[in-house]
C-alpha cells in the first residue's frame, strides 16, 4: 500500500497549526477573566492548557512523519 | 550578621561555584573554533535541551515576566504562548537548517545566507547587524543583574561597581570555556532557577493568600480589568497580543547565538526531540507570573520600571536574607549565562563573517579563536557602556532586540522553500524591515494596536516577495538541493 505523502504533510501541518491557532488568534476570542479555572483567570487557564497540549500534538505529528 | 552580607555571600558562592564547576567540566576538550562555537556538533538531546533551555530562560523571564504581570497584567500571558508556537514551527524548519549546516559546514546565520544566496555583502551586513543587536540584549541582562545585586545588597552598595565586576568575570568565563562550558553551567543555573521559580509561584500565593484563586481575587479587587486583555485595537489589547505572539515566535531562533545552538546538535532527530519537549518547560513561566501577580497584591504602588523589581523586592521585605541570596543567585546566573552565550554568538559571527571572510584576517584556527575571544570582550564592553549611559527599561531593550533580529526570518525561512529568492530580495526586505523597526523604537504599540515589529516583518516579507517576483534569480547558485521538510 502506497502512502499519500502529500496528504500526510497536510495533515501534519494541520495538526501542528491547531495549538498555534489556539495560542494566538483563539485567545482573542476567549479573552475573559471569568469563569475562573482552578483559581486562574479563564484566558490564562486556556493558554496554559494549550501549552501543555502542544507536546501531545507534536508527538502525533512526529509519529505521522513518513520515515524514508 | 547584616542581611546584605548573608545575601551577597550566598550570591557569590552560587555564581563562583557554578563557574568553577563548568570550567572543570570542560577541561578535557581542546578548544578549536568548532568546539568553542558549536561544541564540535556532538551535543545529544539532553545537553542540547539544557543549552536551549538555559539560553531561553534569562533575566527577562526571571524578572521581566513577573514585572509585566505586576505592571501590565494580562498582556504578560504572551510570554507563555510565543515560545510554544516557536517550538512548534521550529519542529518543521530547524531540522532542515541543521542538515544544511552539517553538509555545508556552516556555523552562523550569515554563513547560511551566504551559502544560499551567494552574496558576501549580504552576509557581512547581517553579521554586523547581529553583532549590534546583541549589545542591547546583553545590556538587558546587565540591568537584571544590577537590580538583583542592589536588592540583595539591601540598597547599601554601589551596584554599578558590582555589575561591572560580575560582568567582566562572565566575559572571561566565556573566553575560556566556550559553548560547552555554558551548557554545563546551565545545568546548575536551570536547577536553581527551577527551584526559585517553583518556590515563588507555589509558595508565595499560598503564604500570603492561602491559594492562587484568593490571590487573583485580591488583584481584581483593586484592578478589575487586570486579568483579561483590553479589547481589540486598544493599547496592549487583543490585536497587540496576536501580532506580538506571531512576531516573537517567528523571530525566536533568529538571534546570533541560536544558529550555534542548533548546529551544536548531534543529529536532526535531536533537534526534533527538543522541539517536541520544550513547550513543557514553558509551563514554568506560569509560576513566575503568579509571583508577579502576588507581588502586585502585596506591595502595590511600584511605578514604571520599578515593576521589574517587584518579585525580588517582595522577598527582600518579607523573607530571610539567605532565601533572598539563593533566589538572587539563581537570577544572576539567569542573567550572566545567556549574556555569555550571546556574546559568544555575536563575536563568532563577526570574527568569521566579517574579519575572515571579508577582510581576510584571522584565517588560521588559532588566530580565529583569538579574534573571537577579543570580540567577546569588545562586545561586552560596548554593552557595559550602553548600560552606564542609557538606563532604559528591560522591556524597551528586549523589544529592540527582537524587532531587529526577527527581520532575518524571511531570508532564512524562504531559503528553505523558494529557489528564486535572490540576495537583492532578501537585502531589500531586510532593509525595509530594519528601518521600520528602528523608527518605532520607542513605541511598543503601533497603529490599530499592532505590534510595530510585526508591521516591520510584514513589510519585510512583502518587499522580499515582490522583488523576487519581479526579479527572480536567474541561475541557481547552489548545487545542493533544498531539503524536504
Coordinates of C-alpha atoms in Angstrom, one line a residue:
Chain A
X1 CA 0.0 0.0 0.0
X2 CA 1.5 3.3 -1.0
X3 CA 1.4 6.3 1.3
X4 CA -0.1 9.5 0.3
X5 CA 2.8 11.7 1.5
X6 CA 1.4 14.9 0.3
X7 CA -1.8 14.3 2.2
X8 CA 0.2 13.2 5.2
X9 CA 2.1 16.5 5.1
X10 CA -1.1 18.5 5.0
X11 CA -2.4 16.5 8.0
X12 CA 0.8 17.0 10.0
X13 CA 0.9 20.8 9.3
X14 CA -2.8 21.0 10.2
X15 CA -2.2 19.2 13.5
X16 CA 0.7 21.5 14.3
X17 CA -1.4 24.5 13.4
X18 CA -4.1 23.7 15.9
X19 CA -2.2 24.6 19.1
X20 CA -0.6 27.6 17.3
X21 CA -4.0 28.9 16.4
X22 CA -5.3 28.2 19.9
X23 CA -2.4 30.2 21.4
X24 CA -2.7 33.1 19.1
X25 CA -5.9 34.0 17.3
X26 CA -8.2 32.0 19.6
X27 CA -7.0 33.9 22.6
X28 CA -8.8 37.0 21.2
X29 CA -12.0 35.0 21.3
X30 CA -11.6 33.6 24.8
X31 CA -10.4 36.9 26.3
X32 CA -12.2 36.8 29.6
X33 CA -11.4 36.7 33.3
X34 CA -14.4 34.6 34.3
X35 CA -15.1 31.8 34.9
X36 CA -12.0 31.1 37.0
X37 CA -10.5 27.6 36.4
X38 CA -8.7 26.3 39.5
X39 CA -8.5 29.9 40.6
X40 CA -6.8 31.1 37.3
X41 CA -8.4 33.7 35.0
X42 CA -10.1 31.9 32.1
X43 CA -7.7 33.3 29.5
X44 CA -4.7 32.2 31.5
X45 CA -6.1 28.7 32.0
X46 CA -6.8 28.5 28.3
X47 CA -3.2 29.4 27.4
X48 CA -1.8 27.1 30.0
X49 CA -3.9 24.2 28.7
X50 CA -2.8 24.7 25.1
X51 CA 0.8 25.0 26.1
X52 CA 0.5 21.7 27.9
X53 CA -1.3 20.0 25.0
X54 CA 1.3 21.2 22.4
X55 CA 3.8 18.3 23.0
X56 CA 1.0 15.8 22.5
X57 CA 0.1 17.3 19.1
X58 CA 3.8 17.4 18.2
X59 CA 4.2 13.7 19.2
X60 CA 1.3 12.9 16.9
X61 CA 3.0 14.9 14.1
X62 CA 6.2 13.1 14.7
X63 CA 4.5 9.6 14.7
X64 CA 3.0 10.5 11.3
X65 CA 6.2 11.6 9.8
X66 CA 6.9 9.4 6.7
X67 CA 10.2 7.5 7.5
X68 CA 12.1 7.2 4.3
Chain B
X1 CA 25.0 39.4 60.8
X2 CA 23.8 42.1 58.5
X3 CA 21.3 40.8 56.0
X4 CA 23.1 42.2 52.9
X5 CA 26.2 40.3 53.9
X6 CA 24.4 37.0 54.1
X7 CA 22.5 37.5 50.8
X8 CA 25.5 38.7 48.8
X9 CA 27.8 36.0 50.1
X10 CA 25.3 33.4 49.0
X11 CA 25.1 35.0 45.6
X12 CA 28.9 34.9 45.3
X13 CA 29.0 31.3 46.3
X14 CA 26.4 30.4 43.7
X15 CA 28.0 32.3 40.9
X16 CA 31.6 31.3 41.5
X17 CA 30.7 27.8 42.3
X18 CA 28.9 27.4 39.0
X19 CA 31.8 28.9 37.1
X20 CA 34.3 26.5 38.8
X21 CA 32.1 23.6 38.1
X22 CA 31.8 24.5 34.4
X23 CA 35.5 25.1 33.9
X24 CA 36.3 21.8 35.5
X25 CA 33.7 20.0 33.3
X26 CA 35.3 21.2 30.0
X27 CA 38.9 20.8 30.9
X28 CA 39.4 17.7 28.7
X29 CA 38.2 19.4 25.5
X30 CA 40.6 21.0 23.1
X31 CA 39.5 24.5 22.2
X32 CA 39.3 25.0 18.5
X33 CA 36.6 27.1 16.8
X34 CA 34.4 24.1 16.2
X35 CA 34.5 23.1 19.8
X36 CA 34.3 26.6 21.1
X37 CA 31.5 27.8 18.9
X38 CA 29.3 24.7 18.2
X39 CA 30.7 22.1 20.7
X40 CA 32.0 20.0 17.8
X41 CA 28.4 19.2 16.8
X42 CA 28.2 16.5 19.4
X43 CA 25.6 17.5 21.8
X44 CA 23.0 14.9 22.5
X45 CA 19.3 15.6 23.2
X46 CA 19.8 16.2 27.0
X47 CA 22.7 18.6 26.7
X48 CA 21.1 20.4 23.8
X49 CA 17.9 20.7 25.8
X50 CA 19.9 22.1 28.7
X51 CA 21.6 24.6 26.5
X52 CA 18.5 25.7 24.7
X53 CA 16.5 26.0 27.9
X54 CA 19.4 27.8 29.5
X55 CA 19.6 30.3 26.7
X56 CA 15.9 31.0 26.7
X57 CA 15.3 31.4 30.5
X58 CA 17.1 34.7 31.1
X59 CA 16.8 37.8 33.2
X60 CA 13.7 38.7 31.2
X61 CA 11.9 35.6 32.1
X62 CA 13.0 35.8 35.7
X63 CA 12.4 39.5 36.4
X64 CA 10.7 40.8 33.3
X65 CA 7.9 38.3 33.2
X66 CA 7.0 39.0 36.8
X67 CA 7.5 42.7 36.1
X68 CA 4.9 42.5 33.3
X69 CA 2.5 40.6 35.4
X70 CA 2.9 43.3 38.0
X71 CA 2.9 46.3 35.7
X72 CA 0.6 45.2 32.8
X73 CA -1.5 42.2 33.9
X74 CA -3.0 40.0 31.1
X75 CA -0.6 41.1 28.3
X76 CA 2.1 39.2 30.2
X77 CA 0.4 36.0 29.1
X78 CA 2.0 36.4 25.7
X79 CA 5.2 35.1 27.3
X80 CA 3.6 31.7 27.8
X81 CA 2.4 31.5 24.2
X82 CA 5.1 32.7 22.0
X83 CA 7.8 30.2 22.9
X84 CA 5.4 27.3 22.5
X85 CA 4.5 28.4 19.0
X86 CA 8.2 29.0 18.2
X87 CA 9.0 25.4 19.1
X88 CA 6.1 24.1 17.0
X89 CA 7.1 25.8 13.9
X90 CA 10.8 25.2 14.7
X91 CA 10.0 21.5 14.7
X92 CA 9.4 21.9 10.9
X93 CA 12.2 24.1 9.8
X94 CA 15.0 23.7 12.2
X95 CA 15.9 20.1 11.3
X96 CA 16.4 21.2 7.7
X97 CA 18.6 24.1 8.8
X98 CA 20.6 21.7 10.9
X99 CA 21.1 19.4 7.9
X100 CA 22.3 22.2 5.6
X101 CA 24.6 23.4 8.3
X102 CA 26.1 20.0 8.7
X103 CA 26.5 19.4 5.0
X104 CA 28.0 22.7 4.2
X105 CA 30.0 23.3 7.4
X106 CA 28.0 26.3 8.5
X107 CA 28.4 27.9 11.9
X108 CA 26.3 31.1 11.8
X109 CA 23.2 32.7 10.3
X110 CA 25.3 34.8 7.9
X111 CA 27.0 31.6 6.8
X112 CA 23.6 30.2 5.8
X113 CA 22.6 33.3 4.0
X114 CA 25.9 33.4 2.0
X115 CA 25.6 29.7 1.2
X116 CA 22.0 30.0 -0.1
X117 CA 22.1 33.4 -1.7
X118 CA 25.7 33.7 -2.8
X119 CA 26.2 37.2 -1.6
X120 CA 29.1 38.1 0.6
X121 CA 27.8 41.6 1.1
X122 CA 24.5 40.3 2.5
X123 CA 26.4 38.0 4.9
X124 CA 28.6 40.9 6.1
X125 CA 25.6 43.2 6.6
X126 CA 23.8 40.6 8.6
X127 CA 26.9 39.8 10.6
X128 CA 27.3 43.4 11.6
X129 CA 23.6 43.7 12.3
X130 CA 23.6 40.6 14.6
X131 CA 26.7 42.0 16.4
X132 CA 25.0 45.3 17.0
X133 CA 21.6 43.9 18.2
X134 CA 23.5 41.7 20.7
X135 CA 24.6 44.8 22.6
X136 CA 21.1 45.8 23.9
X137 CA 20.3 42.2 24.8
X138 CA 23.5 42.0 26.9
X139 CA 22.6 45.3 28.4
X140 CA 19.2 43.9 29.3
X141 CA 20.9 41.1 31.3
X142 CA 23.2 43.6 32.9
X143 CA 20.2 45.6 34.1
X144 CA 18.7 42.5 35.5
X145 CA 22.0 41.8 37.4
X146 CA 22.1 45.4 38.7
X147 CA 18.5 45.0 40.0
X148 CA 19.3 41.7 41.8
X149 CA 22.6 42.9 43.3
X150 CA 21.1 46.2 44.5
X151 CA 18.2 44.4 46.2
X152 CA 20.4 41.6 47.6
X153 CA 22.6 44.4 49.0
X154 CA 19.6 45.9 50.7
X155 CA 20.4 49.2 48.9
X156 CA 23.7 49.6 50.7
X157 CA 26.2 49.0 47.9
X158 CA 27.1 50.8 44.7
X159 CA 25.6 48.4 42.2
X160 CA 27.4 49.9 39.3
X161 CA 30.7 48.6 40.5
X162 CA 29.3 45.2 41.4
X163 CA 27.8 44.8 38.0
X164 CA 31.0 45.8 36.2
X165 CA 33.0 43.2 38.2
X166 CA 30.4 40.4 37.7
X167 CA 30.2 41.2 34.1
X168 CA 34.0 41.1 33.4
X169 CA 34.0 37.8 35.2
X170 CA 31.5 36.2 32.9
X171 CA 33.2 37.6 29.8
X172 CA 36.3 35.8 31.0
X173 CA 34.3 32.7 31.7
X174 CA 33.1 32.5 28.1
X175 CA 36.5 33.4 27.0
X176 CA 38.0 30.3 28.4
X177 CA 35.3 27.6 28.1
X178 CA 33.1 28.3 25.0
X179 CA 29.8 26.8 24.3
X180 CA 30.2 23.5 26.2
X181 CA 31.1 25.4 29.4
X182 CA 28.0 27.5 29.1
X183 CA 25.9 24.3 28.6
X184 CA 27.3 22.8 31.8
X185 CA 26.9 26.0 33.8
X186 CA 23.3 26.0 32.6
X187 CA 22.8 22.7 34.4
X188 CA 23.4 24.4 37.7
X189 CA 21.5 27.5 36.6
X190 CA 18.4 25.8 35.4
X191 CA 18.2 23.6 38.5
X192 CA 18.4 26.7 40.7
X193 CA 16.1 28.8 38.6
X194 CA 13.6 26.0 38.6
X195 CA 13.6 25.8 42.3
X196 CA 13.4 29.5 42.8
X197 CA 10.5 29.8 40.4
X198 CA 8.6 26.9 41.8
X199 CA 9.0 28.3 45.2
X200 CA 7.9 31.8 44.1
X201 CA 4.9 30.6 42.2
X202 CA 3.6 28.0 44.6
X203 CA 4.6 29.2 48.0
X204 CA 4.1 33.0 47.7
X205 CA 0.5 32.9 46.8
X206 CA -0.2 30.3 49.5
X207 CA 1.8 32.2 52.1
X208 CA 0.0 35.5 51.6
X209 CA -3.5 34.5 50.5
X210 CA -4.0 30.8 51.0
X211 CA -4.4 30.0 47.3
X212 CA -3.8 31.3 43.9
X213 CA -7.5 31.9 43.5
X214 CA -7.6 34.1 46.6
X215 CA -4.6 36.0 45.3
X216 CA -6.3 36.7 42.0
X217 CA -9.4 37.7 43.8
X218 CA -7.4 40.3 45.7
X219 CA -5.8 41.5 42.4
X220 CA -9.1 42.1 40.8
X221 CA -10.5 43.9 43.8
X222 CA -8.1 46.8 43.1
X223 CA -7.7 46.3 39.4
X224 CA -10.9 44.9 38.0
X225 CA -9.8 44.6 34.4
X226 CA -6.3 43.4 35.1
X227 CA -6.7 39.8 34.1
X228 CA -8.1 40.0 30.6
X229 CA -6.8 41.8 27.6
X230 CA -8.1 45.2 26.6
X231 CA -10.5 44.9 23.6
X232 CA -9.2 44.8 20.0
X233 CA -7.2 47.8 19.0
X234 CA -6.5 49.4 22.4
X235 CA -3.1 49.6 23.8
X236 CA -1.9 46.1 24.6
X237 CA -5.2 44.7 23.5
X238 CA -6.1 41.5 21.7
X239 CA -4.7 42.8 18.4
X240 CA -1.4 43.6 20.1
X241 CA -1.4 40.2 21.7
X242 CA -1.9 38.3 18.4
X243 CA 0.6 40.4 16.5
X244 CA 3.2 40.2 19.3
X245 CA 2.9 36.4 19.7
X246 CA 3.3 35.9 15.9
X247 CA 6.2 38.3 15.7
X248 CA 8.2 36.9 18.6
X249 CA 7.6 33.2 17.7
X250 CA 8.8 33.7 14.2
X251 CA 11.9 35.6 15.3
X252 CA 12.6 33.3 18.2
X253 CA 15.6 31.4 16.7
X254 CA 16.9 34.3 14.6
X255 CA 19.3 35.6 17.2
X256 CA 23.1 35.4 16.9
X257 CA 23.6 32.6 19.4
X258 CA 20.7 30.5 18.1
X259 CA 22.3 29.2 15.0
X260 CA 25.3 28.0 17.0
X261 CA 23.0 26.2 19.5
X262 CA 21.1 24.4 16.7
X263 CA 24.3 23.4 15.0
X264 CA 25.7 22.0 18.2
X265 CA 23.2 19.2 18.0
X266 CA 24.3 15.7 17.1
X267 CA 21.5 15.0 14.6
X268 CA 18.3 16.2 13.0
X269 CA 16.4 13.9 15.3
X270 CA 18.0 15.5 18.4
X271 CA 16.7 18.8 17.2
X272 CA 13.2 17.5 16.6
X273 CA 13.0 15.8 20.0
X274 CA 14.0 19.1 21.7
X275 CA 11.3 21.0 19.9
X276 CA 8.7 18.5 21.0
X277 CA 9.6 18.7 24.6
X278 CA 10.5 22.4 25.1
X279 CA 6.9 23.5 25.5
X280 CA 6.7 21.6 28.8
X281 CA 9.5 23.8 30.0
X282 CA 7.4 26.9 29.1
X283 CA 4.9 25.9 31.9
X284 CA 7.4 27.1 34.4
X285 CA 6.6 30.6 33.3
X286 CA 3.2 30.2 35.0
X287 CA 4.9 30.3 38.3
X288 CA 6.9 33.4 37.6
X289 CA 3.7 35.1 36.5
X290 CA 2.0 34.0 39.7
X291 CA 4.9 35.5 41.7
X292 CA 4.4 38.8 39.9
X293 CA 0.7 38.9 40.5
X294 CA 1.2 38.1 44.2
X295 CA 3.7 40.9 44.4
X296 CA 1.0 43.2 43.0
X297 CA -1.4 42.1 45.6
X298 CA 1.0 42.5 48.5
X299 CA 3.1 45.6 47.5
X300 CA 1.1 47.6 45.1
X301 CA 2.3 51.1 44.1
X302 CA 5.6 50.4 42.4
X303 CA 5.7 52.5 39.3
X304 CA 7.2 52.2 35.8
X305 CA 10.5 50.3 35.6
X306 CA 10.3 49.5 39.3
X307 CA 7.8 46.8 38.4
X308 CA 10.7 44.8 37.2
X309 CA 11.9 44.6 40.8
X310 CA 8.6 43.6 42.3
X311 CA 9.2 39.9 42.9
X312 CA 12.6 40.2 44.5
X313 CA 11.5 43.2 46.5
X314 CA 8.8 41.1 47.9
X315 CA 11.4 38.5 49.0
X316 CA 13.6 41.2 50.5
X317 CA 10.8 42.6 52.6
X318 CA 9.1 39.5 53.9
X319 CA 11.7 36.7 53.8
X320 CA 15.0 35.9 55.4
X321 CA 18.2 37.1 53.8
X322 CA 19.6 33.6 52.9
X323 CA 16.5 32.9 50.8
X324 CA 16.9 36.2 49.1
X325 CA 20.5 35.3 48.4
X326 CA 19.6 32.0 46.9
X327 CA 17.0 33.4 44.6
X328 CA 19.2 36.4 43.7
X329 CA 22.0 33.9 42.9
X330 CA 19.7 32.0 40.6
X331 CA 18.6 35.2 39.0
X332 CA 22.2 36.3 38.5
X333 CA 23.1 33.1 36.7
X334 CA 19.9 33.6 34.6
X335 CA 21.4 36.9 33.5
X336 CA 25.1 36.0 33.2
X337 CA 24.8 32.8 31.3
X338 CA 22.6 33.9 28.4
X339 CA 24.7 37.0 28.2
X340 CA 27.8 34.9 27.7
X341 CA 26.2 32.7 25.1
X342 CA 25.1 35.7 23.2
X343 CA 28.4 37.3 23.4
X344 CA 30.0 34.2 22.1
X345 CA 27.5 34.1 19.2
X346 CA 28.0 37.7 18.2
X347 CA 31.7 37.5 18.5
X348 CA 32.0 34.3 16.4
X349 CA 29.8 35.8 13.7
X350 CA 31.7 39.0 13.5
X351 CA 35.0 37.2 13.6
X352 CA 34.1 34.6 10.9
X353 CA 31.9 36.5 8.6
X354 CA 33.4 40.0 8.7
X355 CA 37.0 39.5 9.6
X356 CA 37.8 36.2 8.0
X357 CA 35.5 36.1 5.0
X358 CA 35.7 39.8 4.1
X359 CA 38.9 41.2 5.4
X360 CA 40.8 38.0 5.1
X361 CA 42.4 38.2 8.6
X362 CA 42.1 35.6 11.3
X363 CA 42.5 32.7 8.8
X364 CA 44.2 30.1 11.0
X365 CA 42.3 28.2 13.7
X366 CA 44.4 29.8 16.3
X367 CA 44.1 33.4 15.2
X368 CA 40.3 32.9 14.7
X369 CA 40.0 31.7 18.2
X370 CA 42.0 34.7 19.5
X371 CA 39.9 37.1 17.5
X372 CA 36.6 35.6 18.7
X373 CA 37.8 35.9 22.3
X374 CA 38.8 39.6 21.7
X375 CA 35.5 40.4 20.1
X376 CA 33.7 38.9 23.1
X377 CA 35.4 41.4 25.2
X378 CA 34.7 44.3 22.8
X379 CA 31.0 43.5 22.7
X380 CA 30.9 43.1 26.5
X381 CA 32.5 46.5 27.0
X382 CA 30.0 48.1 24.5
X383 CA 27.1 46.6 26.4
X384 CA 28.6 47.9 29.7
X385 CA 29.0 51.3 28.1
X386 CA 25.4 51.3 26.9
X387 CA 24.3 50.3 30.4
X388 CA 26.1 53.1 32.0
X389 CA 24.9 55.8 29.7
X390 CA 21.4 54.7 28.7
X391 CA 19.2 53.5 31.5
X392 CA 16.1 52.2 29.7
X393 CA 13.7 49.6 30.9
X394 CA 14.1 45.8 30.4
X395 CA 11.1 45.8 28.0
X396 CA 12.5 48.5 25.7
X397 CA 15.8 46.7 25.4
X398 CA 14.2 43.3 24.7
X399 CA 11.8 44.8 22.1
X400 CA 14.6 46.4 20.3
X401 CA 16.5 43.2 20.2
X402 CA 13.5 41.2 19.0
X403 CA 12.3 43.7 16.4
X404 CA 15.8 43.7 15.0
X405 CA 16.6 40.0 14.8
X406 CA 13.2 38.9 13.6
X407 CA 13.8 40.7 10.3
X408 CA 16.2 37.8 9.4
X409 CA 13.3 35.4 9.3
X410 CA 12.1 35.9 5.7
X411 CA 15.6 35.5 4.4
X412 CA 16.3 32.3 6.3
X413 CA 12.9 30.7 6.0
X414 CA 12.4 31.4 2.3
X415 CA 15.9 29.9 1.7
X416 CA 14.4 26.5 2.6
X417 CA 11.5 26.6 0.2
X418 CA 11.8 29.0 -2.7
X419 CA 14.8 28.9 -5.1
X420 CA 14.1 32.1 -6.9
X421 CA 14.8 34.4 -4.0
X422 CA 17.9 36.4 -4.6
X423 CA 20.2 38.3 -2.3
X424 CA 18.7 41.6 -3.5
X425 CA 15.3 40.5 -2.5
X426 CA 16.4 39.5 1.0
X427 CA 18.5 42.6 1.3
X428 CA 15.8 45.0 0.4
X429 CA 13.3 43.3 2.6
X430 CA 15.7 43.3 5.5
X431 CA 16.5 47.0 5.0
X432 CA 12.8 47.9 4.9
X433 CA 12.1 45.9 8.0
X434 CA 15.0 47.3 9.9
X435 CA 14.2 50.9 9.0
X436 CA 10.7 50.5 10.4
X437 CA 12.0 48.7 13.5
X438 CA 14.4 51.5 14.3
X439 CA 11.8 54.1 13.6
X440 CA 9.4 52.6 16.0
X441 CA 12.0 52.2 18.7
X442 CA 10.1 54.0 21.4
X443 CA 6.6 52.8 20.7
X444 CA 5.6 49.4 21.9
X445 CA 2.2 49.7 20.3
X446 CA 1.7 50.8 16.6
X447 CA -1.4 51.8 14.6
X448 CA -4.5 49.8 15.2
X449 CA -2.9 48.3 18.2
X450 CA -0.5 46.2 16.1
X451 CA 3.0 45.5 17.4
X452 CA 5.3 47.7 15.3
X453 CA 7.9 44.9 14.9
X454 CA 5.2 42.8 13.3
X455 CA 4.4 45.6 10.9
X456 CA 8.1 45.7 10.1
X457 CA 8.2 42.0 9.5
X458 CA 5.2 42.0 7.2
X459 CA 6.7 44.8 5.1
X460 CA 10.0 43.0 5.0
X461 CA 8.3 39.8 3.7
X462 CA 6.2 41.8 1.2
X463 CA 9.2 43.6 -0.2
X464 CA 11.2 40.4 -0.4
X465 CA 8.4 38.6 -2.2
X466 CA 7.7 41.5 -4.6
X467 CA 11.4 41.8 -5.6
X468 CA 11.6 38.1 -6.1
X469 CA 8.6 38.0 -8.4
X470 CA 9.8 41.0 -10.4
X471 CA 13.5 39.9 -10.5
X472 CA 13.8 36.2 -9.8
X473 CA 17.2 34.7 -9.5
X474 CA 18.1 33.5 -13.0
X475 CA 20.5 30.8 -12.1
X476 CA 20.8 28.6 -9.1
X477 CA 23.9 29.4 -7.2
X478 CA 23.8 26.4 -5.0
X479 CA 24.1 22.8 -6.3
X480 CA 22.8 21.3 -3.0
X481 CA 19.1 20.8 -3.4
X482 CA 16.7 22.4 -0.9
X483 CA 15.9 19.7 1.7
X484 CA 12.5 18.3 2.4
X485 CA 10.6 19.2 5.5

